[in-house]
Amino acid sequence: MTFFGLDCLAKKERELERKLRANDREYNLSFKYATNAIKTSKYNFFTFLPLNLFEQFQRIANAYFLFLLVLQVIPAISSLSWFTTVVPLVLVLTVTAAKDATDDINRHRSDNQVNNRKVQVLINRKLQNEKWMNVQVGDIIKLENNQFVTADLLLLSSSEPLNLVYIETAELDGETNLKVKQALPVTGDLGDNIEKLADFNGEVRCEPPNNRLDRFTGTLTFAGQKYSLDNEKILLRGCTLRNTDWCFGLVLFAGPETKLMQNCGKSTFKRTSIDRLMNILVLCIFGFLAFMCTVLAIGNCIWELNDGSQFTVFLPRQEGTSATFSAFLTFWSYVIILNTVVPISLYVSVEIIRLGNSFYIEWDRKMYYARNDTPAEARTTTLNEELGQIKYVFSDKTGTLTRNIMTFNKCSINGKTYGDVFDYMGQRLEITEHTDTVDFSFNPLADTRFQFHDHSLVEVVKLENPEVHAFFRLLALCHTVMAEEKTEGELVYQAQSPDEGALVTAARNFGFVFRSRTPESVSIVEMGKPRTYDLLAILDFNNVRKRMSVIVRSPEGKLSLYCKGADTIIYERLHQSCSKLMDVTTEHLNEFAGEGLRTLALAYKDLDEEYLSEWQQRHHEASTALENREEKLDELYEEIEKDLMLLGATAIEDKLQDGVPHTIEQLAKADIKVWVLTGDKQETAENIGYSCNLLREEMNDVFIVSGNSPEDVRQELRNARTSMKPDAVDDSAFLAERSRIKRPKVMTDEVVNGEYGLVINGHSLAYALEHSMEQEFLRTACMCKAVICCRVTPLQKAQVVELVKKYKQAVTLAIGDGANDVSMIKAAHIGVGISGQEGMQAVLSSDYSFAQFRFLQRLLLVHGRWSYLRMCKFLRYFFYKNFTFTFVHFWYAFFCGFSAQTVYDEWFITLYNLVYTALPVLGMSLFEQDVNDAWSFQHPQLYVPGQLNLYFSKKAFFKCALHSCYSSLVLFFIPYLSIFDTVRDDGKDVADYQSFAVLTQTCLMFAVTIQLGFEMTYWTAVNTLFVMGSLVMYFAITFTMYCNGLFLMLPAAFPFIGTARNSFNQPNIWLTIVLTSLLCILPVVTHRFLMVQLYPTINDKVMFKVRQAKTKLPPPTRRARIRRTSSRRSGYAFSHAQGYGDLVTSNRFLRRPAVSRSSGFTHAGRTTGFSPMGRSAGYSPTGRPQNAKVNNVEVTSLQMYRTIGEPSL
């Protein structure tokens, strides 16, 4: 059974190749491919009760209590009534079943919502509206703009020229920028002709279902010809069609076989470390219970042999009953009586506590994101305390740490920087949301969403500075952006990457507006004047070149090459006359990179007509060569892209989500290690690492692992480890030997001097994750403070998480926002989904979700820590009060002839856990907090004890058992000795069994209640009411049950008539209660006093500070903006994907001819919009001369472009 409930893999043999035929359902049904329906629910109306009960009784405790219930109905064994077990057992089963039913109903609703979406399917030669669940492999479906893609489709045709479609893949990878897909020309000719589409009978052979989002291989056979299929022709389920009126597609994979669903991975039942520890402890308790029962059974056998014969006069035995058989019955009787060492109410209370803490998360207004109306959501209620023990956080980058929104932030043009804001004293100001923005109203085609704060750049544009104009002209021409103008003047850019869109938008706002393109030309509006440049060549971007260039001819006939790319690449190709300008620009680039901005260098070159003609001829020959085509083209590109003239550099900010750097800083202080697993390129990921404080300049070193072979990767890892710890022993042989052992050994953390970072790329990671090298990689990575894995696949993300889980005794958390993060989210102990505009696939597979990464610190440092603290205190106290309660029975056995007589009243035994002590411990477990949230943020180190399991462990459990053993001795022997041979005030005997039972259980109630008071550090009105109310309730119920009326109605059920009244009116009884309580509490007070004085914990120290500060909250930390200086720089080119250069320059139009448009500017004479105003005359409030040239920097020979017929402009 798969996670989706569809037995799609249970075929006679594993599918090796998919075969299907368009418009032929009968043929395709013979392969029994999955339908498009999905099923995530577990039960239906008929299977719920049996399946749910079966699952619940797989829990050891539930099965144990069912076994006890069977024992209790055997009269020869049971000394307790059956209702003492059946009532709590039924309550537990009912509460759990109701919770499971609610969860499954929600799954049914979600499934129905998705399965009942409508789509147009081509059936019987006409389009019909069908539900998604009825779509089958081989169907042809029609999608319209803004519709979700129904299944994995082969794109056949579209409404756009060249059969292009634009899709948004936010559900898959969290990226909101549009991707372009293109159909085969042979299927594109089908258009939207229903007859042609209905006659289409192409056969597809392709790969079987898999989870690779970035790869597809297959062939289409149609009309006797075979065509190759790749990922560029496939639309995946989960994508959204954008800016495309319609398209037709052939269903290749449906339902659970789609790549989206295949990436959801296997859903595993997640349990907390406390749950796993509890299972071990419960088994130990069962063993101890068996030991105690065995001891008492042996005691019974000895007693029967020695003393039993003396009691047969008034306690006659049944015939045939031997001492051995009596001991056997006694064993099972004591199993029933002592079963309260593991009370079933424990599990009821645990579920209630977890549910309450889940509500706290959902009700937290500080985790509510008002902009998207998105509250935090606890999608599971069983993992809350695990949030307080996280050691490793694995995070996606795009859409998780960043908003995936690029903004043009700063630039350097001809040695002068723009983008900073200065006051009248010349001091640089920090830019905030209240800082004045540049007014672009002079430009009717400006994008109103674009913001820039340095007014001086607009002024130099208006003053027609030639270098500045050339800078923005380059940005308007050198790109592969598609422009769409649905209505007059409203431009929409479809960019291949957010970086490129940000640059073109910046040029647009500063007066150089990209309007449209054809394969042979680019049309722009320069300062209000339309101009069309002939596009002669695009030298496209790739991972090796790290730059792109265009060769254009201006309307005046001038030939130019414009180039943009990574600064290190551009600098190698500059003319020697640019050396001084290059030095100044390098300083600016370092400053930009130090602020975490993505930098890009711009350069140009004027070309000779004769040389270009000869170069174009050689370019044509190289592009049609059958052998070594790529190498020949690269040589030609290298030849023409040299002796460039530097224009300047851009600085783009990949906007981080609010609070990301501070959150990562707080997590680091809490000793939580953050690993970023991203599909982005190394430079981009490294840049974001510095931006969000994951990597810091203060680090001793940041190691780059980029080997192309296993040997290289192994050597780089060893070198890094040697640098961090020179005296480290190279135990690779030991690690290899250990790896052969089936059961992995926990790898301990190694202490290193200093802080280090590790960056490893995808192909190196593939080698590092191999079985022979995985421990070496993990050992090196865990010595680092931060780890970034680049270019990783969804599968590799999950493998990294599984590796840490396998060898590190630590709790992991994965956080992401796209379908490519789902496998990682499911692999980690806790999965967190970022909800919002980026997609919901990760949220649907997560345990917790919220809208912003910054909420993670509140989830862990506040809710997680409190949940862990509350659960641990609850368990310690719960075991204490129940062990104490039960051990009294054990001591009493030695004084009752091991007869399995209970020391307490049966009603007290029944109500002890369900009524008398239930609410006080729940009150503590729901409201307890050592310090408030403000102090939790002020001292993130408070989180560390949870990682080390200091609050509840086997050691803590053993201490609890010893404490209970001492308390039970006090609670039995002090009352026993106090009433032994004692008489009442009136001379009557007080030492009867019922009076002793009432005294003992009253002492027990006072002792456990006072102990609870010592456990609580945060008293509320509710807590106080519960604690005081439990004692009041005890006395009220006791006096009621021991009254004459109930005895007269049911004598057998209420035998303790008048006992409470007769006992509690004696002063020596109350003195005994006080003495017993003091002796129980005295060791606790002494131990805590000595520990706080001699060995204070971090909690003790912080709580002392809180008491000193009384109710005054700690002042909020004011974090000054840090301006780092850095020698490293990021390249925009690294984040860019393979371009559309070939597509753009193909001899077919990309867009249908647009309606004639005006330029958008009024240009009768010199327009008022471009007249110098304000500071345009050279005045600067900072005292800096406008357009000032940097000293000793040679002026470039750039000739300014001027519009013909408008010399004044």
PDB file of C-alpha atoms in Angstrom, residues 301-525:
ATOM      1  CA  CYS A 301       4.001 -19.631  49.431  1.00  0.00           C
ATOM      2  CA  ILE A 302       6.321 -19.400  52.460  1.00  0.00           C
ATOM      3  CA  TRP A 303       3.609 -17.826  54.605  1.00  0.00           C
ATOM      4  CA  GLU A 304       1.111 -20.497  53.618  1.00  0.00           C
ATOM      5  CA  LEU A 305       3.574 -23.227  54.531  1.00  0.00           C
ATOM      6  CA  ASN A 306       4.547 -21.689  57.873  1.00  0.00           C
ATOM      7  CA  ASP A 307       1.549 -19.737  59.145  1.00  0.00           C
ATOM      8  CA  GLY A 308      -1.336 -20.512  56.836  1.00  0.00           C
ATOM      9  CA  SER A 309      -2.448 -23.645  58.695  1.00  0.00           C
ATOM     10  CA  GLN A 310      -3.132 -21.557  61.806  1.00  0.00           C
ATOM     11  CA  PHE A 311      -5.769 -19.502  59.987  1.00  0.00           C
ATOM     12  CA  THR A 312      -7.784 -22.332  58.500  1.00  0.00           C
ATOM     13  CA  VAL A 313     -10.145 -22.241  61.472  1.00  0.00           C
ATOM     14  CA  PHE A 314     -11.717 -18.936  60.445  1.00  0.00           C
ATOM     15  CA  LEU A 315     -10.277 -18.767  56.907  1.00  0.00           C
ATOM     16  CA  PRO A 316     -10.861 -22.250  55.487  1.00  0.00           C
ATOM     17  CA  ARG A 317      -9.149 -23.250  52.227  1.00  0.00           C
ATOM     18  CA  GLN A 318     -10.835 -24.846  49.289  1.00  0.00           C
ATOM     19  CA  GLU A 319     -10.040 -28.521  48.942  1.00  0.00           C
ATOM     20  CA  GLY A 320      -7.060 -29.254  46.716  1.00  0.00           C
ATOM     21  CA  THR A 321      -5.548 -25.826  47.201  1.00  0.00           C
ATOM     22  CA  SER A 322      -1.869 -26.131  47.925  1.00  0.00           C
ATOM     23  CA  ALA A 323       0.593 -23.439  48.965  1.00  0.00           C
ATOM     24  CA  THR A 324       2.117 -23.531  45.481  1.00  0.00           C
ATOM     25  CA  PHE A 325      -1.223 -23.028  43.749  1.00  0.00           C
ATOM     26  CA  SER A 326      -2.051 -20.248  46.211  1.00  0.00           C
ATOM     27  CA  ALA A 327       1.229 -18.564  45.276  1.00  0.00           C
ATOM     28  CA  PHE A 328       0.359 -18.884  41.581  1.00  0.00           C
ATOM     29  CA  LEU A 329      -3.009 -17.197  42.136  1.00  0.00           C
ATOM     30  CA  THR A 330      -1.352 -14.563  44.303  1.00  0.00           C
ATOM     31  CA  PHE A 331       1.069 -13.724  41.492  1.00  0.00           C
ATOM     32  CA  TRP A 332      -1.768 -12.827  39.128  1.00  0.00           C
ATOM     33  CA  SER A 333      -3.685 -11.031  41.877  1.00  0.00           C
ATOM     34  CA  TYR A 334      -0.723  -8.772  42.494  1.00  0.00           C
ATOM     35  CA  VAL A 335      -0.339  -8.187  38.734  1.00  0.00           C
ATOM     36  CA  ILE A 336      -3.820  -6.656  38.921  1.00  0.00           C
ATOM     37  CA  ILE A 337      -3.225  -4.689  42.131  1.00  0.00           C
ATOM     38  CA  LEU A 338       0.197  -3.320  41.164  1.00  0.00           C
ATOM     39  CA  ASN A 339      -0.801  -2.452  37.586  1.00  0.00           C
ATOM     40  CA  THR A 340      -0.928   1.238  38.563  1.00  0.00           C
ATOM     41  CA  VAL A 341       2.834   1.474  38.015  1.00  0.00           C
ATOM     42  CA  VAL A 342       1.756   1.974  34.383  1.00  0.00           C
ATOM     43  CA  PRO A 343      -1.699   3.542  34.662  1.00  0.00           C
ATOM     44  CA  ILE A 344      -3.723   3.848  31.495  1.00  0.00           C
ATOM     45  CA  SER A 345      -4.573   7.427  32.453  1.00  0.00           C
ATOM     46  CA  LEU A 346      -0.960   8.248  31.638  1.00  0.00           C
ATOM     47  CA  TYR A 347      -1.701   7.921  27.929  1.00  0.00           C
ATOM     48  CA  VAL A 348      -4.943   9.897  28.178  1.00  0.00           C
ATOM     49  CA  SER A 349      -3.091  12.719  29.910  1.00  0.00           C
ATOM     50  CA  VAL A 350      -0.258  12.675  27.362  1.00  0.00           C
ATOM     51  CA  GLU A 351      -2.733  13.079  24.483  1.00  0.00           C
ATOM     52  CA  ILE A 352      -4.507  15.955  26.255  1.00  0.00           C
ATOM     53  CA  ILE A 353      -1.209  17.735  26.975  1.00  0.00           C
ATOM     54  CA  ARG A 354      -0.074  17.409  23.371  1.00  0.00           C
ATOM     55  CA  LEU A 355      -3.422  18.633  22.098  1.00  0.00           C
ATOM     56  CA  GLY A 356      -3.306  21.644  24.408  1.00  0.00           C
ATOM     57  CA  ASN A 357       0.226  22.590  23.377  1.00  0.00           C
ATOM     58  CA  SER A 358      -0.819  22.275  19.718  1.00  0.00           C
ATOM     59  CA  PHE A 359      -3.601  24.778  20.331  1.00  0.00           C
ATOM     60  CA  TYR A 360      -1.075  27.181  21.851  1.00  0.00           C
ATOM     61  CA  ILE A 361       0.890  27.093  18.589  1.00  0.00           C
ATOM     62  CA  GLU A 362      -2.196  27.724  16.474  1.00  0.00           C
ATOM     63  CA  TRP A 363      -3.454  30.490  18.773  1.00  0.00           C
ATOM     64  CA  ASP A 364      -0.115  32.331  18.913  1.00  0.00           C
ATOM     65  CA  ARG A 365      -0.707  35.756  17.395  1.00  0.00           C
ATOM     66  CA  LYS A 366       3.035  36.330  17.147  1.00  0.00           C
ATOM     67  CA  MET A 367       3.194  33.490  14.602  1.00  0.00           C
ATOM     68  CA  TYR A 368       0.299  34.868  12.554  1.00  0.00           C
ATOM     69  CA  TYR A 369       1.214  36.434   9.206  1.00  0.00           C
ATOM     70  CA  ALA A 370      -1.371  39.131   8.585  1.00  0.00           C
ATOM     71  CA  ARG A 371      -0.308  39.900   5.024  1.00  0.00           C
ATOM     72  CA  ASN A 372      -1.430  36.480   3.802  1.00  0.00           C
ATOM     73  CA  ASP A 373      -3.906  35.852   6.631  1.00  0.00           C
ATOM     74  CA  THR A 374      -1.908  32.752   7.540  1.00  0.00           C
ATOM     75  CA  PRO A 375      -1.753  31.481  11.122  1.00  0.00           C
ATOM     76  CA  ALA A 376       0.663  28.838  12.328  1.00  0.00           C
ATOM     77  CA  GLU A 377      -0.792  25.349  12.159  1.00  0.00           C
ATOM     78  CA  ALA A 378       0.069  22.232  14.135  1.00  0.00           C
ATOM     79  CA  ARG A 379      -0.855  19.541  11.629  1.00  0.00           C
ATOM     80  CA  THR A 380       0.077  16.803  14.060  1.00  0.00           C
ATOM     81  CA  THR A 381      -0.396  16.723  17.814  1.00  0.00           C
ATOM     82  CA  THR A 382       2.090  13.994  18.685  1.00  0.00           C
ATOM     83  CA  LEU A 383       5.439  15.727  18.194  1.00  0.00           C
ATOM     84  CA  ASN A 384       5.258  18.905  20.285  1.00  0.00           C
ATOM     85  CA  GLU A 385       7.876  17.999  22.890  1.00  0.00           C
ATOM     86  CA  GLU A 386      10.262  16.953  20.094  1.00  0.00           C
ATOM     87  CA  LEU A 387      10.340  20.627  19.085  1.00  0.00           C
ATOM     88  CA  GLY A 388      12.282  21.282  22.278  1.00  0.00           C
ATOM     89  CA  GLN A 389      15.087  18.864  21.379  1.00  0.00           C
ATOM     90  CA  ILE A 390      16.101  19.879  17.846  1.00  0.00           C
ATOM     91  CA  LYS A 391      19.823  19.712  17.122  1.00  0.00           C
ATOM     92  CA  TYR A 392      19.896  19.941  13.309  1.00  0.00           C
ATOM     93  CA  VAL A 393      17.750  22.144  11.068  1.00  0.00           C
ATOM     94  CA  PHE A 394      17.762  21.376   7.336  1.00  0.00           C
ATOM     95  CA  SER A 395      16.422  24.270   5.315  1.00  0.00           C
ATOM     96  CA  ASP A 396      15.619  24.922   1.707  1.00  0.00           C
ATOM     97  CA  LYS A 397      16.762  28.309   0.392  1.00  0.00           C
ATOM     98  CA  THR A 398      14.452  29.630  -2.308  1.00  0.00           C
ATOM     99  CA  GLY A 399      11.106  30.625  -0.846  1.00  0.00           C
ATOM    100  CA  THR A 400      12.157  29.502   2.635  1.00  0.00           C
ATOM    101  CA  LEU A 401      15.074  31.750   3.592  1.00  0.00           C
ATOM    102  CA  THR A 402      14.465  34.134   0.704  1.00  0.00           C
ATOM    103  CA  ARG A 403      11.327  35.604  -0.798  1.00  0.00           C
ATOM    104  CA  ASN A 404      12.618  34.811  -4.281  1.00  0.00           C
ATOM    105  CA  ILE A 405      12.051  38.487  -5.076  1.00  0.00           C
ATOM    106  CA  MET A 406      15.016  40.306  -6.620  1.00  0.00           C
ATOM    107  CA  THR A 407      15.371  44.065  -6.316  1.00  0.00           C
ATOM    108  CA  PHE A 408      17.828  46.412  -8.014  1.00  0.00           C
ATOM    109  CA  ASN A 409      19.564  47.815  -4.951  1.00  0.00           C
ATOM    110  CA  LYS A 410      22.791  49.602  -5.940  1.00  0.00           C
ATOM    111  CA  CYS A 411      25.097  50.098  -8.858  1.00  0.00           C
ATOM    112  CA  SER A 412      28.539  51.406  -9.748  1.00  0.00           C
ATOM    113  CA  ILE A 413      28.822  53.399 -12.987  1.00  0.00           C
ATOM    114  CA  ASN A 414      32.147  54.685 -14.256  1.00  0.00           C
ATOM    115  CA  GLY A 415      33.678  54.579 -10.778  1.00  0.00           C
ATOM    116  CA  LYS A 416      30.794  56.153  -8.863  1.00  0.00           C
ATOM    117  CA  THR A 417      28.315  54.274  -6.668  1.00  0.00           C
ATOM    118  CA  TYR A 418      24.601  54.925  -6.536  1.00  0.00           C
ATOM    119  CA  GLY A 419      22.014  53.563  -4.145  1.00  0.00           C
ATOM    120  CA  ASP A 420      23.116  54.884  -0.763  1.00  0.00           C
ATOM    121  CA  VAL A 421      21.301  57.752   0.934  1.00  0.00           C
ATOM    122  CA  PHE A 422      23.177  60.498   2.800  1.00  0.00           C
ATOM    123  CA  ASP A 423      22.020  63.206   5.173  1.00  0.00           C
ATOM    124  CA  TYR A 424      23.035  66.858   4.952  1.00  0.00           C
ATOM    125  CA  MET A 425      26.122  66.112   7.029  1.00  0.00           C
ATOM    126  CA  GLY A 426      27.305  63.558   4.522  1.00  0.00           C
ATOM    127  CA  GLN A 427      26.569  60.641   6.836  1.00  0.00           C
ATOM    128  CA  ARG A 428      25.224  57.471   5.266  1.00  0.00           C
ATOM    129  CA  LEU A 429      21.669  56.656   6.384  1.00  0.00           C
ATOM    130  CA  GLU A 430      20.119  53.238   6.838  1.00  0.00           C
ATOM    131  CA  ILE A 431      17.367  52.704   4.309  1.00  0.00           C
ATOM    132  CA  THR A 432      14.042  51.779   5.882  1.00  0.00           C
ATOM    133  CA  GLU A 433      10.478  51.598   4.689  1.00  0.00           C
ATOM    134  CA  HIS A 434      10.104  55.249   5.715  1.00  0.00           C
ATOM    135  CA  THR A 435      12.987  56.475   3.539  1.00  0.00           C
ATOM    136  CA  ASP A 436      11.900  58.708   0.650  1.00  0.00           C
ATOM    137  CA  THR A 437      11.772  56.947  -2.704  1.00  0.00           C
ATOM    138  CA  VAL A 438      12.647  58.340  -6.122  1.00  0.00           C
ATOM    139  CA  ASP A 439       9.705  59.810  -8.015  1.00  0.00           C
ATOM    140  CA  PHE A 440       9.437  58.107 -11.419  1.00  0.00           C
ATOM    141  CA  SER A 441       6.304  59.964 -12.457  1.00  0.00           C
ATOM    142  CA  PHE A 442       8.251  61.566 -15.329  1.00  0.00           C
ATOM    143  CA  ASN A 443       8.231  58.120 -16.958  1.00  0.00           C
ATOM    144  CA  PRO A 444       4.723  56.932 -17.894  1.00  0.00           C
ATOM    145  CA  LEU A 445       6.077  53.431 -18.636  1.00  0.00           C
ATOM    146  CA  ALA A 446       7.741  53.011 -15.236  1.00  0.00           C
ATOM    147  CA  ASP A 447       6.849  50.083 -13.040  1.00  0.00           C
ATOM    148  CA  THR A 448       5.078  51.550 -10.016  1.00  0.00           C
ATOM    149  CA  ARG A 449       6.284  48.680  -7.803  1.00  0.00           C
ATOM    150  CA  PHE A 450       9.956  49.541  -8.371  1.00  0.00           C
ATOM    151  CA  GLN A 451      11.596  51.502  -5.560  1.00  0.00           C
ATOM    152  CA  PHE A 452      14.939  53.307  -5.468  1.00  0.00           C
ATOM    153  CA  HIS A 453      16.115  55.775  -2.854  1.00  0.00           C
ATOM    154  CA  ASP A 454      19.144  57.588  -4.328  1.00  0.00           C
ATOM    155  CA  HIS A 455      17.822  60.622  -6.216  1.00  0.00           C
ATOM    156  CA  SER A 456      21.221  61.430  -7.673  1.00  0.00           C
ATOM    157  CA  LEU A 457      21.016  58.555 -10.187  1.00  0.00           C
ATOM    158  CA  VAL A 458      17.842  59.964 -11.726  1.00  0.00           C
ATOM    159  CA  GLU A 459      19.481  63.352 -11.965  1.00  0.00           C
ATOM    160  CA  VAL A 460      22.514  62.085 -13.891  1.00  0.00           C
ATOM    161  CA  VAL A 461      20.174  60.177 -16.215  1.00  0.00           C
ATOM    162  CA  LYS A 462      18.279  63.413 -16.896  1.00  0.00           C
ATOM    163  CA  LEU A 463      21.585  65.252 -17.436  1.00  0.00           C
ATOM    164  CA  GLU A 464      22.311  62.769 -20.229  1.00  0.00           C
ATOM    165  CA  ASN A 465      25.525  61.394 -18.765  1.00  0.00           C
ATOM    166  CA  PRO A 466      26.858  59.158 -21.577  1.00  0.00           C
ATOM    167  CA  GLU A 467      28.236  56.389 -19.333  1.00  0.00           C
ATOM    168  CA  VAL A 468      25.013  56.208 -17.334  1.00  0.00           C
ATOM    169  CA  HIS A 469      22.946  56.048 -20.516  1.00  0.00           C
ATOM    170  CA  ALA A 470      25.168  53.299 -21.886  1.00  0.00           C
ATOM    171  CA  PHE A 471      24.833  51.408 -18.608  1.00  0.00           C
ATOM    172  CA  PHE A 472      21.038  51.293 -18.745  1.00  0.00           C
ATOM    173  CA  ARG A 473      21.018  50.756 -22.514  1.00  0.00           C
ATOM    174  CA  LEU A 474      23.036  47.594 -21.928  1.00  0.00           C
ATOM    175  CA  LEU A 475      20.513  46.406 -19.344  1.00  0.00           C
ATOM    176  CA  ALA A 476      17.633  47.074 -21.743  1.00  0.00           C
ATOM    177  CA  LEU A 477      19.272  45.161 -24.632  1.00  0.00           C
ATOM    178  CA  CYS A 478      21.372  42.353 -23.152  1.00  0.00           C
ATOM    179  CA  HIS A 479      18.839  39.784 -21.918  1.00  0.00           C
ATOM    180  CA  THR A 480      16.376  37.124 -23.059  1.00  0.00           C
ATOM    181  CA  VAL A 481      13.290  38.579 -21.367  1.00  0.00           C
ATOM    182  CA  MET A 482       9.938  38.366 -23.149  1.00  0.00           C
ATOM    183  CA  ALA A 483       7.691  41.441 -22.993  1.00  0.00           C
ATOM    184  CA  GLU A 484       3.928  41.203 -22.963  1.00  0.00           C
ATOM    185  CA  GLU A 485       1.622  44.187 -23.318  1.00  0.00           C
ATOM    186  CA  LYS A 486      -1.993  43.150 -22.863  1.00  0.00           C
ATOM    187  CA  THR A 487      -3.174  46.740 -22.620  1.00  0.00           C
ATOM    188  CA  GLU A 488      -1.598  49.989 -23.746  1.00  0.00           C
ATOM    189  CA  GLY A 489       1.358  50.974 -21.557  1.00  0.00           C
ATOM    190  CA  GLU A 490       1.056  48.037 -19.141  1.00  0.00           C
ATOM    191  CA  LEU A 491       4.161  45.949 -19.671  1.00  0.00           C
ATOM    192  CA  VAL A 492       4.605  42.505 -18.146  1.00  0.00           C
ATOM    193  CA  TYR A 493       8.049  40.927 -18.337  1.00  0.00           C
ATOM    194  CA  GLN A 494       8.437  37.137 -18.465  1.00  0.00           C
ATOM    195  CA  ALA A 495      11.977  36.628 -17.241  1.00  0.00           C
ATOM    196  CA  GLN A 496      13.969  33.442 -17.237  1.00  0.00           C
ATOM    197  CA  SER A 497      15.196  34.289 -13.738  1.00  0.00           C
ATOM    198  CA  PRO A 498      14.171  36.894 -11.152  1.00  0.00           C
ATOM    199  CA  ASP A 499      17.636  38.473 -11.468  1.00  0.00           C
ATOM    200  CA  GLU A 500      17.199  39.252 -15.131  1.00  0.00           C
ATOM    201  CA  GLY A 501      13.698  40.607 -14.560  1.00  0.00           C
ATOM    202  CA  ALA A 502      15.010  42.949 -11.860  1.00  0.00           C
ATOM    203  CA  LEU A 503      17.712  44.364 -14.145  1.00  0.00           C
ATOM    204  CA  VAL A 504      15.370  44.988 -17.075  1.00  0.00           C
ATOM    205  CA  THR A 505      12.824  46.572 -14.730  1.00  0.00           C
ATOM    206  CA  ALA A 506      15.516  48.902 -13.341  1.00  0.00           C
ATOM    207  CA  ALA A 507      16.465  50.026 -16.857  1.00  0.00           C
ATOM    208  CA  ARG A 508      12.760  50.516 -17.589  1.00  0.00           C
ATOM    209  CA  ASN A 509      12.260  52.873 -14.662  1.00  0.00           C
ATOM    210  CA  PHE A 510      15.356  54.924 -15.420  1.00  0.00           C
ATOM    211  CA  GLY A 511      14.100  55.682 -18.934  1.00  0.00           C
ATOM    212  CA  PHE A 512      15.346  52.730 -21.034  1.00  0.00           C
ATOM    213  CA  VAL A 513      12.203  50.681 -21.543  1.00  0.00           C
ATOM    214  CA  PHE A 514      12.330  47.291 -23.212  1.00  0.00           C
ATOM    215  CA  ARG A 515       9.095  47.042 -25.251  1.00  0.00           C
ATOM    216  CA  SER A 516       9.275  44.019 -27.540  1.00  0.00           C
ATOM    217  CA  ARG A 517      11.513  41.696 -29.501  1.00  0.00           C
ATOM    218  CA  THR A 518      11.538  39.652 -32.689  1.00  0.00           C
ATOM    219  CA  PRO A 519      14.144  37.079 -33.653  1.00  0.00           C
ATOM    220  CA  GLU A 520      15.998  39.831 -35.536  1.00  0.00           C
ATOM    221  CA  SER A 521      15.453  42.955 -33.431  1.00  0.00           C
ATOM    222  CA  VAL A 522      14.907  44.461 -29.983  1.00  0.00           C
ATOM    223  CA  SER A 523      12.653  47.496 -29.561  1.00  0.00           C
ATOM    224  CA  ILE A 524      13.215  49.851 -26.646  1.00  0.00           C
ATOM    225  CA  VAL A 525      12.185  53.350 -25.648  1.00  0.00           C
TER     226      VAL A 525
END
